[in-house]
Amino acid sequence: MSGSIQDTFFEECEDLLEAMDEGLTAIEGGEHDQEVVNAIFRAVHSIKGGAGAFGLDELVGFAHKFETVFDELRSGKLEFDAALIQLLLRSSDHLADLVATARDGGTTDEAHHDVLIEALAKYIPEEEEDLTFEPMGLGGAMAPMPLIEDTTERAYEIRFQPLKDMYGTGNEPFFLFQALSELGELSVRLNESELPGFDAFDADESYLAWDLTLVSNEPRSAIEAVFEFVEGLCELTIESEADEAEDTDALAALNAAFGTDPDASGDAAPAAPFEEPAPAPEAVVSAPVEEKASPPKAETAKAGPKPTLRVDLERVDRLINAVGELIINHSMLAQQIANLDAGDVREVETELEGFKNLARDIQEGVMSIRAQPVKPLFQRMARIVREASSATGKTAKLVTEGEATEVDKTVIERLSDPLTHILRNAVDHGIEKPEDRAAAGKSNAGEIRLTASHRSGSVCIEIRDDGAGVNRPRVKQIAIDKGLIPENAELTDNEIDNLLFLPGFSTAKEISNLSGRGVGMDVVKNAVTGLGGRINISSTPGKGSTFTIILPLTLAVMDGMVVSVADQTMVVPITSIVETMRGSDEMINNLGADGTLLSIRGNFVPICDVADALGLRQHYDQPPGVYLLVETETGQRSALAVDDIYDQRQVVIKSLDGVCGNIPGVAAATILGDGKIAMILDPESILAASPSAAGFDTDRRISNAIAS
Amino acid sequence: MKTKVLAIDDSRTIRNLLAAALEEAGFEYHCAVDGRDGVDMYGDVAPDVVITDINMPNLDGFGVIEELRGTDINSKVPILVLTTESAPELKARARAAGATGWITKPFDDQSLIFALKRVTGAAA
């Protein structure tokens, strides 16, 4: 078997498992539509079929049981009930595990496997159990030519008399004889003794019979295999000196297997229809097959109802890189034209503008190839909630919204772990036990709402639970106990909630076997910031908590503001900038030794000098000219002081991973129009590294506390 | 001229397996992704033999056989049913609809070619 075919099988399995999950979710939601059941049946059936081709026996066995239950359901012999739906959901999870194991190696939980098999078997009536696909008994397609049997050469006398029904099935005696002739030396004699006179001839009847002699060292099962498709559609006797005795038994078994009794239909008077391609009597069949004349046909493989193309991801990424270069190229061209001493360049600039729009169109088009709906990711999350609920003895249901929202493939892949973690946490720490919920006047089943939406150039993922909310006094106490914050720290509610993201923070009193595996929410935060995103939590005691993740649409290109900092050109992501303004002296207020505040419409925000924070300038003599008002994930506003703003443009993100280590304040780099490299700044970490803004920034204060 | 096979199966894996085995054996391979697609393609492809799955969306394998054998298309070409079920009643049903024979999944290349040979006489 070719490895690539097996690869596509596993790819297809992903789609099928997804379809199955989707169907089961609909069924769980009370939609017991026949077509939904059929779709699940087909998905499981296809997994079984493919798995069989690759000899994945455990997968086949389980899929078969699963499928059989669905067969019962779709034939109406079995009805859905809550227990069965739960079993089906767990079985679908297990099926996904089996597929993963078959693909990646490793083992699955055998005890769990057996429990599920047994539970499924309870829904399968005894007689259906036999409806397996074991190879057929006599001369089945599975074993056309067993070689172990007796191989002495002998002469078989075969009498073959088609019943008229055979001709309706497309079986041609000629081809059967040709197949027989490959087993040995065959002679064919047409027996037309039963052909009636012309007056009595019925064109629809079958009158002809053949007597064949085959000298072969193949066992009789090989001959029976040739006649497999016409069993029950003909009268067939195979005799040889050696196994005469077995004949009748075998044939009886054959007929029994097909529920056809040759004697019952044997009274049909044999005759030949006109179109019968009678082979030359007495001839040894060895003539080459005549090709059928067929009209010229259309090209191969017409596309399905909704044509799709599967492309190597690498090719798409190459394209994305090329488009990135194109955008850089455009900036360079624009720059050089601007530098030209060539009089009127307006027309060139108009064309250049068109070039820019086209480049952006291409870029968006390429990006949309990488964009995928979050639906499969969300569907997997339903399972996480299910498992977490059963592990904690709580009842929680995942409701998803905005599944069609499309996000970059890499973002989706790398969101899986953080989402899993947040959802486990939500069940483990957020949702209360059923009795506590009842006492609080809530419904027994907790609800976790997972929402995706597009929000002005970013993607917003929200996880909202209706649990108890963050227990703020306890969270604060833990943070103090662990030395994460000073004992006398005054924190707002929002700041307390965000303590959860600190490294080394875990609220679980004892490590539960679910979410508390020593991995804290800080890992979640790192994963999200690693994607260029932000995460925030808000919580209402008694009502629940909401995690909000804001992510860039793409990881390749972003809109940036090109600024000047200490004679260097840098880029600040537009998404983090709330407002820009030119400063004046009366807006600056000194605070303490080196703290400065910017007064904006009566509010004060701390100023962070970017040059200072990056160590490019120790202290400035004159206040920088421009302030970029940025908002951190905690809602804290700060003003980033830069020297000037040059431009706002799309820049191609070039990762610094593997080029140099992590530089505080710098997220990545880009190439500008003049060919120079500019750093893309990360406002969050600049603020964290800035001493001047520290006094007002909780995050900063907290990280100082950790550092000390 | 190569013997033309029209394979109708909603599983990409099975289509790939069939394509690999049939092209290796020298058949001309065409495929359709479900029953409706298969019946629609029949006229254009004009296959010498049809291989069809049973469980498919948009017209199942029985439906395919019935339509191909029906008066509109009136196909006489051999139709092989490809299915994991080898249960006698399924075969009987397929045969009643006009199927020529069957191939039991999982199939190996040898049994696939053997089945084709018995209904078309062609090894390729």
Short mmCIF file of N, CA and C in Angstrom, two decimals, chain A residues 171-304:
data_model
loop_
_atom_site.label_atom_id
_atom_site.label_comp_id
_atom_site.label_asym_id
_atom_site.label_seq_id
_atom_site.Cartn_x
_atom_site.Cartn_y
_atom_site.Cartn_z
N ASN A 171 -23.73 -10.45 -16.67
CA ASN A 171 -22.73 -11.50 -16.69
C ASN A 171 -22.72 -12.19 -18.04
N GLU A 172 -21.54 -12.39 -18.59
CA GLU A 172 -21.40 -13.02 -19.90
C GLU A 172 -20.65 -14.34 -19.75
N PRO A 173 -21.24 -15.42 -20.21
CA PRO A 173 -20.55 -16.72 -20.12
C PRO A 173 -19.15 -16.66 -20.72
N PHE A 174 -19.05 -15.95 -21.81
CA PHE A 174 -17.78 -15.87 -22.52
C PHE A 174 -16.63 -15.44 -21.61
N PHE A 175 -16.91 -14.39 -20.80
CA PHE A 175 -15.87 -13.86 -19.92
C PHE A 175 -15.54 -14.85 -18.81
N LEU A 176 -16.59 -15.55 -18.38
CA LEU A 176 -16.36 -16.55 -17.33
C LEU A 176 -15.45 -17.65 -17.86
N PHE A 177 -15.71 -18.05 -19.09
CA PHE A 177 -14.89 -19.11 -19.68
C PHE A 177 -13.45 -18.61 -19.86
N GLN A 178 -13.36 -17.34 -20.20
CA GLN A 178 -12.03 -16.80 -20.39
C GLN A 178 -11.24 -16.81 -19.08
N ALA A 179 -11.95 -16.47 -18.00
CA ALA A 179 -11.30 -16.53 -16.69
C ALA A 179 -10.92 -17.96 -16.35
N LEU A 180 -11.82 -18.88 -16.70
CA LEU A 180 -11.53 -20.30 -16.44
C LEU A 180 -10.30 -20.76 -17.21
N SER A 181 -10.19 -20.27 -18.44
CA SER A 181 -9.11 -20.75 -19.30
C SER A 181 -7.75 -20.38 -18.72
N GLU A 182 -7.74 -19.41 -17.81
CA GLU A 182 -6.45 -19.05 -17.21
C GLU A 182 -6.05 -20.02 -16.12
N LEU A 183 -7.00 -20.87 -15.72
CA LEU A 183 -6.68 -21.82 -14.65
C LEU A 183 -6.05 -23.09 -15.21
N GLY A 184 -6.22 -23.28 -16.48
CA GLY A 184 -5.67 -24.50 -17.06
C GLY A 184 -6.13 -24.61 -18.50
N GLU A 185 -6.12 -25.83 -19.01
CA GLU A 185 -6.54 -26.01 -20.39
C GLU A 185 -8.04 -26.26 -20.43
N LEU A 186 -8.74 -25.41 -21.17
CA LEU A 186 -10.19 -25.46 -21.16
C LEU A 186 -10.73 -25.81 -22.53
N SER A 187 -11.66 -26.70 -22.55
CA SER A 187 -12.39 -26.89 -23.80
C SER A 187 -13.86 -26.66 -23.54
N VAL A 188 -14.50 -25.99 -24.48
CA VAL A 188 -15.89 -25.57 -24.30
C VAL A 188 -16.76 -26.20 -25.37
N ARG A 189 -17.84 -26.81 -24.95
CA ARG A 189 -18.79 -27.38 -25.92
C ARG A 189 -20.16 -26.79 -25.64
N LEU A 190 -20.73 -26.21 -26.66
CA LEU A 190 -22.07 -25.66 -26.51
C LEU A 190 -23.08 -26.80 -26.54
N ASN A 191 -23.97 -26.78 -25.58
CA ASN A 191 -25.00 -27.80 -25.53
C ASN A 191 -26.33 -27.13 -25.85
N GLU A 192 -26.78 -27.36 -27.10
CA GLU A 192 -28.01 -26.68 -27.50
C GLU A 192 -29.16 -27.66 -27.61
N SER A 193 -29.04 -28.74 -26.90
CA SER A 193 -30.04 -29.79 -27.02
C SER A 193 -31.42 -29.32 -26.56
N GLU A 194 -31.41 -28.31 -25.69
CA GLU A 194 -32.71 -27.88 -25.18
C GLU A 194 -33.32 -26.75 -25.99
N LEU A 195 -32.58 -26.34 -27.04
CA LEU A 195 -33.11 -25.29 -27.91
C LEU A 195 -34.36 -25.80 -28.60
N PRO A 196 -35.48 -25.10 -28.42
CA PRO A 196 -36.72 -25.60 -29.01
C PRO A 196 -36.78 -25.27 -30.50
N GLY A 197 -37.77 -25.74 -31.11
CA GLY A 197 -37.98 -25.41 -32.52
C GLY A 197 -38.31 -23.92 -32.64
N PHE A 198 -38.25 -23.43 -33.83
CA PHE A 198 -38.44 -22.01 -34.07
C PHE A 198 -39.77 -21.50 -33.53
N ASP A 199 -40.81 -22.30 -33.71
CA ASP A 199 -42.15 -21.87 -33.29
C ASP A 199 -42.26 -21.70 -31.78
N ALA A 200 -41.53 -22.54 -31.07
CA ALA A 200 -41.64 -22.53 -29.60
C ALA A 200 -40.63 -21.60 -28.96
N PHE A 201 -39.82 -20.93 -29.76
CA PHE A 201 -38.73 -20.13 -29.23
C PHE A 201 -39.23 -18.89 -28.51
N ASP A 202 -38.75 -18.69 -27.31
CA ASP A 202 -39.08 -17.49 -26.53
C ASP A 202 -37.79 -16.71 -26.33
N ALA A 203 -37.75 -15.51 -26.90
CA ALA A 203 -36.51 -14.73 -26.91
C ALA A 203 -36.03 -14.40 -25.50
N ASP A 204 -36.96 -14.37 -24.55
CA ASP A 204 -36.56 -14.01 -23.20
C ASP A 204 -36.07 -15.19 -22.39
N GLU A 205 -36.17 -16.36 -22.95
CA GLU A 205 -35.77 -17.53 -22.18
C GLU A 205 -34.30 -17.87 -22.40
N SER A 206 -33.80 -18.71 -21.52
CA SER A 206 -32.41 -19.15 -21.64
C SER A 206 -32.43 -20.64 -21.97
N TYR A 207 -31.92 -20.97 -23.12
CA TYR A 207 -31.96 -22.37 -23.54
C TYR A 207 -30.60 -23.03 -23.59
N LEU A 208 -29.56 -22.22 -23.65
CA LEU A 208 -28.24 -22.80 -23.89
C LEU A 208 -27.57 -23.28 -22.62
N ALA A 209 -26.74 -24.28 -22.79
CA ALA A 209 -25.91 -24.76 -21.70
C ALA A 209 -24.54 -25.06 -22.27
N TRP A 210 -23.55 -25.12 -21.39
CA TRP A 210 -22.20 -25.43 -21.86
C TRP A 210 -21.63 -26.58 -21.05
N ASP A 211 -20.95 -27.45 -21.74
CA ASP A 211 -20.18 -28.48 -21.05
C ASP A 211 -18.71 -28.11 -21.20
N LEU A 212 -18.06 -27.99 -20.10
CA LEU A 212 -16.67 -27.55 -20.15
C LEU A 212 -15.78 -28.61 -19.52
N THR A 213 -14.61 -28.74 -20.08
CA THR A 213 -13.62 -29.60 -19.47
C THR A 213 -12.39 -28.75 -19.17
N LEU A 214 -12.02 -28.74 -17.93
CA LEU A 214 -10.87 -27.95 -17.55
C LEU A 214 -9.82 -28.88 -16.95
N VAL A 215 -8.67 -28.89 -17.56
CA VAL A 215 -7.56 -29.66 -16.97
C VAL A 215 -6.68 -28.66 -16.25
N SER A 216 -6.65 -28.81 -14.94
CA SER A 216 -5.98 -27.79 -14.14
C SER A 216 -5.44 -28.39 -12.87
N ASN A 217 -4.43 -27.76 -12.32
CA ASN A 217 -3.99 -28.21 -10.98
C ASN A 217 -4.50 -27.25 -9.89
N GLU A 218 -5.43 -26.41 -10.26
CA GLU A 218 -6.05 -25.54 -9.26
C GLU A 218 -7.11 -26.33 -8.49
N PRO A 219 -7.33 -25.97 -7.24
CA PRO A 219 -8.40 -26.64 -6.48
C PRO A 219 -9.77 -26.21 -6.99
N ARG A 220 -10.78 -26.94 -6.63
CA ARG A 220 -12.10 -26.62 -7.15
C ARG A 220 -12.61 -25.27 -6.63
N SER A 221 -12.08 -24.84 -5.49
CA SER A 221 -12.54 -23.54 -4.97
C SER A 221 -12.18 -22.41 -5.95
N ALA A 222 -11.08 -22.61 -6.68
CA ALA A 222 -10.69 -21.60 -7.65
C ALA A 222 -11.72 -21.52 -8.77
N ILE A 223 -12.26 -22.69 -9.14
CA ILE A 223 -13.28 -22.72 -10.20
C ILE A 223 -14.58 -22.11 -9.68
N GLU A 224 -14.90 -22.44 -8.45
CA GLU A 224 -16.11 -21.88 -7.86
C GLU A 224 -16.02 -20.36 -7.77
N ALA A 225 -14.79 -19.90 -7.51
CA ALA A 225 -14.60 -18.45 -7.42
C ALA A 225 -14.95 -17.77 -8.75
N VAL A 226 -14.61 -18.43 -9.85
CA VAL A 226 -14.92 -17.85 -11.15
C VAL A 226 -16.43 -17.68 -11.32
N PHE A 227 -17.18 -18.64 -10.81
CA PHE A 227 -18.64 -18.60 -10.98
C PHE A 227 -19.34 -17.87 -9.84
N GLU A 228 -18.55 -17.20 -9.00
CA GLU A 228 -19.12 -16.56 -7.81
C GLU A 228 -20.31 -15.66 -8.13
N PHE A 229 -20.14 -14.83 -9.16
CA PHE A 229 -21.19 -13.83 -9.44
C PHE A 229 -22.46 -14.43 -10.02
N VAL A 230 -22.37 -15.65 -10.52
CA VAL A 230 -23.56 -16.23 -11.14
C VAL A 230 -24.18 -17.32 -10.28
N GLU A 231 -23.68 -17.45 -9.07
CA GLU A 231 -24.27 -18.41 -8.16
C GLU A 231 -25.74 -18.10 -7.99
N GLY A 232 -26.56 -19.09 -8.15
CA GLY A 232 -27.98 -18.86 -8.01
C GLY A 232 -28.62 -18.40 -9.30
N LEU A 233 -27.80 -18.04 -10.27
CA LEU A 233 -28.33 -17.59 -11.55
C LEU A 233 -28.07 -18.63 -12.63
N CYS A 234 -27.57 -19.77 -12.20
CA CYS A 234 -27.27 -20.81 -13.18
C CYS A 234 -27.33 -22.16 -12.49
N GLU A 235 -27.38 -23.14 -13.31
CA GLU A 235 -27.18 -24.47 -12.76
C GLU A 235 -25.75 -24.84 -13.04
N LEU A 236 -25.06 -25.19 -12.00
CA LEU A 236 -23.63 -25.42 -12.14
C LEU A 236 -23.26 -26.73 -11.46
N THR A 237 -22.60 -27.59 -12.22
CA THR A 237 -22.03 -28.76 -11.57
C THR A 237 -20.56 -28.83 -11.93
N ILE A 238 -19.77 -29.11 -10.93
CA ILE A 238 -18.33 -29.24 -11.16
C ILE A 238 -17.94 -30.63 -10.65
N GLU A 239 -17.43 -31.43 -11.52
CA GLU A 239 -17.06 -32.78 -11.09
C GLU A 239 -15.62 -33.06 -11.47
N SER A 240 -14.98 -33.80 -10.59
CA SER A 240 -13.65 -34.30 -10.94
C SER A 240 -13.49 -35.66 -10.30
N GLU A 241 -12.56 -36.43 -10.79
CA GLU A 241 -12.36 -37.78 -10.26
C GLU A 241 -12.11 -37.70 -8.76
N ALA A 242 -11.35 -36.72 -8.39
CA ALA A 242 -10.86 -36.68 -7.02
C ALA A 242 -11.94 -36.33 -5.99
N ASP A 243 -12.76 -35.38 -6.34
CA ASP A 243 -13.63 -34.87 -5.28
C ASP A 243 -15.12 -34.98 -5.61
N GLU A 244 -15.45 -36.02 -6.32
CA GLU A 244 -16.84 -36.22 -6.66
C GLU A 244 -17.75 -36.13 -5.46
N ALA A 245 -17.27 -36.74 -4.40
CA ALA A 245 -18.11 -36.84 -3.21
C ALA A 245 -18.44 -35.47 -2.63
N GLU A 246 -17.51 -34.57 -2.74
CA GLU A 246 -17.73 -33.27 -2.11
C GLU A 246 -18.70 -32.40 -2.90
N ASP A 247 -18.82 -32.73 -4.17
CA ASP A 247 -19.58 -31.87 -5.07
C ASP A 247 -20.92 -31.40 -4.54
N THR A 248 -21.74 -32.39 -4.30
CA THR A 248 -23.11 -32.06 -3.95
C THR A 248 -23.16 -31.21 -2.69
N ASP A 249 -22.32 -31.57 -1.73
CA ASP A 249 -22.30 -30.81 -0.48
C ASP A 249 -21.97 -29.35 -0.74
N ALA A 250 -20.92 -29.17 -1.50
CA ALA A 250 -20.45 -27.81 -1.74
C ALA A 250 -21.51 -26.98 -2.45
N LEU A 251 -22.12 -27.60 -3.43
CA LEU A 251 -23.12 -26.87 -4.19
C LEU A 251 -24.34 -26.56 -3.33
N ALA A 252 -24.67 -27.52 -2.50
CA ALA A 252 -25.80 -27.29 -1.60
C ALA A 252 -25.49 -26.11 -0.69
N ALA A 253 -24.24 -26.09 -0.23
CA ALA A 253 -23.84 -24.99 0.65
C ALA A 253 -23.90 -23.66 -0.09
N LEU A 254 -23.46 -23.70 -1.32
CA LEU A 254 -23.52 -22.51 -2.15
C LEU A 254 -24.92 -21.96 -2.25
N ASN A 255 -25.80 -22.87 -2.62
CA ASN A 255 -27.18 -22.44 -2.81
C ASN A 255 -27.80 -21.99 -1.51
N ALA A 256 -27.40 -22.66 -0.44
CA ALA A 256 -27.92 -22.25 0.86
C ALA A 256 -27.45 -20.83 1.16
N ALA A 257 -26.18 -20.59 0.84
CA ALA A 257 -25.61 -19.29 1.15
C ALA A 257 -26.33 -18.16 0.40
N PHE A 258 -26.83 -18.48 -0.75
CA PHE A 258 -27.49 -17.44 -1.52
C PHE A 258 -29.00 -17.52 -1.48
N GLY A 259 -29.47 -18.45 -0.69
CA GLY A 259 -30.92 -18.58 -0.55
C GLY A 259 -31.58 -18.92 -1.87
N THR A 260 -30.85 -19.55 -2.74
CA THR A 260 -31.43 -19.91 -4.02
C THR A 260 -31.39 -21.42 -4.19
N ASP A 261 -32.45 -21.93 -4.62
CA ASP A 261 -32.50 -23.37 -4.82
C ASP A 261 -32.60 -23.60 -6.33
N PRO A 262 -31.57 -24.19 -6.89
CA PRO A 262 -31.60 -24.38 -8.34
C PRO A 262 -32.79 -25.22 -8.79
N ASP A 263 -33.22 -26.11 -7.92
CA ASP A 263 -34.34 -26.97 -8.32
C ASP A 263 -35.62 -26.17 -8.46
N ALA A 264 -35.75 -25.16 -7.61
CA ALA A 264 -36.98 -24.37 -7.62
C ALA A 264 -37.16 -23.64 -8.94
N SER A 265 -36.04 -23.14 -9.47
CA SER A 265 -36.17 -22.40 -10.72
C SER A 265 -35.69 -23.23 -11.90
N GLY A 266 -35.33 -24.42 -11.62
CA GLY A 266 -34.73 -25.29 -12.64
C GLY A 266 -35.69 -25.67 -13.76
N ASP A 267 -36.96 -25.44 -13.54
CA ASP A 267 -37.90 -25.85 -14.58
C ASP A 267 -37.96 -24.85 -15.72
N ALA A 268 -37.24 -23.75 -15.54
CA ALA A 268 -37.20 -22.79 -16.64
C ALA A 268 -36.57 -23.46 -17.85
N ALA A 269 -37.30 -23.45 -18.94
CA ALA A 269 -36.80 -24.14 -20.12
C ALA A 269 -35.62 -23.40 -20.70
N PRO A 270 -34.49 -24.06 -20.87
CA PRO A 270 -33.30 -23.39 -21.36
C PRO A 270 -33.42 -22.97 -22.82
N ALA A 271 -32.93 -21.84 -23.11
CA ALA A 271 -32.89 -21.34 -24.48
C ALA A 271 -31.93 -20.17 -24.51
N ALA A 272 -31.56 -19.72 -25.67
CA ALA A 272 -30.60 -18.64 -25.76
C ALA A 272 -31.24 -17.38 -26.29
N PRO A 273 -31.03 -16.27 -25.62
CA PRO A 273 -31.48 -15.00 -26.18
C PRO A 273 -30.62 -14.65 -27.38
N PHE A 274 -31.13 -13.79 -28.22
CA PHE A 274 -30.41 -13.49 -29.45
C PHE A 274 -29.06 -12.82 -29.23
N GLU A 275 -29.05 -11.93 -28.27
CA GLU A 275 -27.81 -11.16 -28.10
C GLU A 275 -26.70 -11.96 -27.44
N GLU A 276 -27.03 -13.19 -27.13
CA GLU A 276 -26.02 -14.02 -26.48
C GLU A 276 -24.77 -14.15 -27.35
N PRO A 277 -23.63 -13.72 -26.85
CA PRO A 277 -22.41 -13.78 -27.65
C PRO A 277 -21.81 -15.16 -27.56
N ALA A 278 -22.40 -16.08 -28.28
CA ALA A 278 -22.01 -17.47 -28.12
C ALA A 278 -20.58 -17.69 -28.60
N PRO A 279 -19.77 -18.25 -27.74
CA PRO A 279 -18.41 -18.57 -28.16
C PRO A 279 -18.44 -19.76 -29.12
N ALA A 280 -17.46 -19.80 -29.93
CA ALA A 280 -17.42 -20.91 -30.89
C ALA A 280 -17.40 -22.22 -30.14
N PRO A 281 -18.37 -23.08 -30.43
CA PRO A 281 -18.39 -24.37 -29.75
C PRO A 281 -17.11 -25.14 -30.06
N GLU A 282 -16.75 -25.96 -29.11
CA GLU A 282 -15.58 -26.84 -29.27
C GLU A 282 -14.24 -26.10 -29.30
N ALA A 283 -14.29 -24.81 -29.16
CA ALA A 283 -13.03 -24.07 -29.26
C ALA A 283 -12.42 -23.85 -27.88
N VAL A 284 -11.14 -23.92 -27.84
CA VAL A 284 -10.46 -23.55 -26.61
C VAL A 284 -10.48 -22.03 -26.56
N VAL A 285 -11.00 -21.52 -25.46
CA VAL A 285 -11.16 -20.08 -25.40
C VAL A 285 -9.83 -19.40 -25.20
N SER A 286 -9.40 -18.68 -26.16
CA SER A 286 -8.15 -17.95 -25.99
C SER A 286 -8.16 -16.69 -26.83
N ALA A 287 -9.31 -16.45 -27.46
CA ALA A 287 -9.39 -15.27 -28.31
C ALA A 287 -9.23 -14.00 -27.48
N PRO A 288 -8.56 -13.01 -28.05
CA PRO A 288 -8.44 -11.75 -27.32
C PRO A 288 -9.79 -11.07 -27.20
N VAL A 289 -9.96 -10.34 -26.15
CA VAL A 289 -11.24 -9.68 -25.94
C VAL A 289 -11.38 -8.55 -26.93
N GLU A 290 -12.51 -8.49 -27.54
CA GLU A 290 -12.73 -7.38 -28.46
C GLU A 290 -13.03 -6.13 -27.68
N GLU A 291 -12.40 -5.08 -28.08
CA GLU A 291 -12.68 -3.82 -27.41
C GLU A 291 -14.02 -3.29 -27.88
N LYS A 292 -14.73 -2.76 -26.95
CA LYS A 292 -16.00 -2.17 -27.35
C LYS A 292 -15.73 -0.81 -27.95
N ALA A 293 -16.42 -0.53 -29.03
CA ALA A 293 -16.29 0.80 -29.60
C ALA A 293 -17.01 1.77 -28.70
N SER A 294 -16.30 2.76 -28.22
CA SER A 294 -16.97 3.72 -27.35
C SER A 294 -16.74 5.12 -27.88
N PRO A 295 -17.73 5.96 -27.74
CA PRO A 295 -17.60 7.33 -28.25
C PRO A 295 -16.51 8.07 -27.49
N PRO A 296 -15.89 9.05 -28.13
CA PRO A 296 -14.88 9.83 -27.42
C PRO A 296 -15.50 10.44 -26.19
N LYS A 297 -14.82 10.39 -25.11
CA LYS A 297 -15.42 10.83 -23.85
C LYS A 297 -14.72 12.06 -23.29
N ALA A 298 -15.41 12.65 -22.36
CA ALA A 298 -14.86 13.83 -21.70
C ALA A 298 -13.62 13.44 -20.92
N GLU A 299 -12.88 14.42 -20.49
CA GLU A 299 -11.68 14.16 -19.71
C GLU A 299 -12.03 13.44 -18.42
N THR A 300 -11.06 12.89 -17.79
CA THR A 300 -11.24 12.13 -16.57
C THR A 300 -11.91 12.93 -15.45
N ALA A 301 -12.27 12.18 -14.44
CA ALA A 301 -12.70 12.71 -13.15
C ALA A 301 -13.40 14.06 -13.16
N LYS A 302 -14.67 14.02 -13.41
CA LYS A 302 -15.44 15.26 -13.28
C LYS A 302 -15.51 15.62 -11.80
N ALA A 303 -15.53 16.90 -11.53
CA ALA A 303 -15.50 17.32 -10.14
C ALA A 303 -16.84 17.04 -9.46
N GLY A 304 -16.82 16.94 -8.14
CA GLY A 304 -18.01 16.69 -7.36
C GLY A 304 -18.90 17.90 -7.33
#
